[in-house]
Amino acid sequence: MTLRLHTDGKPLRSPQAIIFDTDNTLYAYDPPHARAMAAAEAKAVRLLGVDAADVRGAFAQAREEVKRQLGKTASSHSRLLYFQRGIELLGRKTQLVITLDLEQTYWRTFLSHCELFPGVHDFLLALRSNGIGTAIITDLTSQIQFRKIIYFGLDDCFDYVVTSEEAGADKPQEAPFRLAIDKLGIEPRNIWMVGDHPINDVAGARPFGITTLLRVDHVNGSGTDAGSDVVFDDFNELHQFFFSGKVEGALKR
């Protein structure tokens, strides 16, 4: 068993609701991102007639510039802005049609290579069948994150979705957590937060008194306990643990 508790011997109480992060929590982000960037870069080479290395360098620089300009906001993750600025850095000025084409290519390729982690869907269904509320807090723009959730077939698995676009700030800032708590209408002490990022998810949720669960990737040697209450790397194991009788107040199955 890789699931570990860090509750100092205190019983872990069943929540009234669980909030989930999306990227790298419900699915692995890096593989579809790599495929999507490769597809967008290849199209940019073809449409702009420039060297592949130049395209890659321009897009990387554009991403840095956009993030520096916008800070921790939803739009700072915008591929549309990255591609627009990247094309400009290549000396082609603003090319609206090509920019839109590249963004559509990126997300179409990204979604076609996404896969939920094993056990995610079954765990969510089990929570809902047991009357436990569910929500998402996720960075990036609403349209893109809505598309991901629908693509995964999870649109009926969550009571509420909060994006950093709606909240006006990325995690770990207070706004998205406060908005999710307000929507759920549940005291934070009765909420769990499941995420993969020690700062954005764990540190962001802890000031509210939310119980934190950190999903780590032991296979690739990534992740740290980061002061979380629970550490796990397998949703099937989390599912089994939750309904094992070891979580106070959770029905044993």
PDB file of N, CA and C in Angstrom, residues 178 181 187-193 202-212 229:
ATOM      1  N   ARG A 178     -12.108  30.104  -1.944  1.00  0.00           N
ATOM      2  CA  ARG A 178     -13.256  30.747  -1.306  1.00  0.00           C
ATOM      3  C   ARG A 178     -14.505  30.585  -2.156  1.00  0.00           C
ATOM      4  N   ILE A 181     -15.818  26.977  -1.904  1.00  0.00           N
ATOM      5  CA  ILE A 181     -16.433  26.751  -0.592  1.00  0.00           C
ATOM      6  C   ILE A 181     -17.814  27.397  -0.536  1.00  0.00           C
ATOM      7  N   GLU A 187     -18.926  23.862   5.462  1.00  0.00           N
ATOM      8  CA  GLU A 187     -17.810  24.348   6.263  1.00  0.00           C
ATOM      9  C   GLU A 187     -16.507  23.704   5.776  1.00  0.00           C
ATOM     10  N   PRO A 188     -15.441  24.494   5.633  1.00  0.00           N
ATOM     11  CA  PRO A 188     -14.172  23.957   5.134  1.00  0.00           C
ATOM     12  C   PRO A 188     -13.648  22.748   5.898  1.00  0.00           C
ATOM     13  N   ARG A 189     -13.914  22.669   7.207  1.00  0.00           N
ATOM     14  CA  ARG A 189     -13.422  21.532   7.987  1.00  0.00           C
ATOM     15  C   ARG A 189     -14.069  20.224   7.555  1.00  0.00           C
ATOM     16  N   ASN A 190     -15.165  20.323   6.801  1.00  0.00           N
ATOM     17  CA  ASN A 190     -15.865  19.135   6.308  1.00  0.00           C
ATOM     18  C   ASN A 190     -15.606  18.883   4.826  1.00  0.00           C
ATOM     19  N   ILE A 191     -14.526  19.487   4.315  1.00  0.00           N
ATOM     20  CA  ILE A 191     -14.171  19.364   2.899  1.00  0.00           C
ATOM     21  C   ILE A 191     -12.779  18.758   2.775  1.00  0.00           C
ATOM     22  N   TRP A 192     -12.581  17.925   1.767  1.00  0.00           N
ATOM     23  CA  TRP A 192     -11.252  17.441   1.378  1.00  0.00           C
ATOM     24  C   TRP A 192     -10.848  18.116   0.072  1.00  0.00           C
ATOM     25  N   MET A 193      -9.547  18.312  -0.093  1.00  0.00           N
ATOM     26  CA  MET A 193      -8.983  18.819  -1.348  1.00  0.00           C
ATOM     27  C   MET A 193      -8.019  17.788  -1.885  1.00  0.00           C
ATOM     28  N   VAL A 202      -2.164  21.957  -2.003  1.00  0.00           N
ATOM     29  CA  VAL A 202      -2.053  21.687  -0.560  1.00  0.00           C
ATOM     30  C   VAL A 202      -1.925  22.984   0.234  1.00  0.00           C
ATOM     31  N   ALA A 203      -0.904  23.785  -0.074  1.00  0.00           N
ATOM     32  CA  ALA A 203      -0.704  25.030   0.664  1.00  0.00           C
ATOM     33  C   ALA A 203      -1.865  25.998   0.455  1.00  0.00           C
ATOM     34  N   GLY A 204      -2.478  25.967  -0.726  1.00  0.00           N
ATOM     35  CA  GLY A 204      -3.613  26.846  -0.980  1.00  0.00           C
ATOM     36  C   GLY A 204      -4.830  26.501  -0.156  1.00  0.00           C
ATOM     37  N   ALA A 205      -5.047  25.209   0.096  1.00  0.00           N
ATOM     38  CA  ALA A 205      -6.243  24.768   0.812  1.00  0.00           C
ATOM     39  C   ALA A 205      -6.088  24.788   2.325  1.00  0.00           C
ATOM     40  N   ARG A 206      -4.872  24.601   2.814  1.00  0.00           N
ATOM     41  CA  ARG A 206      -4.671  24.415   4.249  1.00  0.00           C
ATOM     42  C   ARG A 206      -5.128  25.604   5.114  1.00  0.00           C
ATOM     43  N   PRO A 207      -4.938  26.868   4.690  1.00  0.00           N
ATOM     44  CA  PRO A 207      -5.381  27.979   5.554  1.00  0.00           C
ATOM     45  C   PRO A 207      -6.878  27.974   5.858  1.00  0.00           C
ATOM     46  N   PHE A 208      -7.656  27.282   5.031  1.00  0.00           N
ATOM     47  CA  PHE A 208      -9.097  27.212   5.256  1.00  0.00           C
ATOM     48  C   PHE A 208      -9.476  26.102   6.235  1.00  0.00           C
ATOM     49  N   GLY A 209      -8.521  25.250   6.597  1.00  0.00           N
ATOM     50  CA  GLY A 209      -8.824  24.112   7.454  1.00  0.00           C
ATOM     51  C   GLY A 209      -9.322  22.912   6.684  1.00  0.00           C
ATOM     52  N   ILE A 210      -9.103  22.910   5.373  1.00  0.00           N
ATOM     53  CA  ILE A 210      -9.503  21.793   4.518  1.00  0.00           C
ATOM     54  C   ILE A 210      -8.502  20.649   4.680  1.00  0.00           C
ATOM     55  N   THR A 211      -8.996  19.426   4.753  1.00  0.00           N
ATOM     56  CA  THR A 211      -8.128  18.250   4.760  1.00  0.00           C
ATOM     57  C   THR A 211      -7.549  18.066   3.363  1.00  0.00           C
ATOM     58  N   THR A 212      -6.220  17.886   3.273  1.00  0.00           N
ATOM     59  CA  THR A 212      -5.557  17.866   1.966  1.00  0.00           C
ATOM     60  C   THR A 212      -5.038  16.473   1.627  1.00  0.00           C
ATOM     61  N   ASP A 229      -2.304  15.877   4.485  1.00  0.00           N
ATOM     62  CA  ASP A 229      -2.840  14.921   5.451  1.00  0.00           C
ATOM     63  C   ASP A 229      -2.781  13.491   4.932  1.00  0.00           C
TER      64      ASP A 229
END
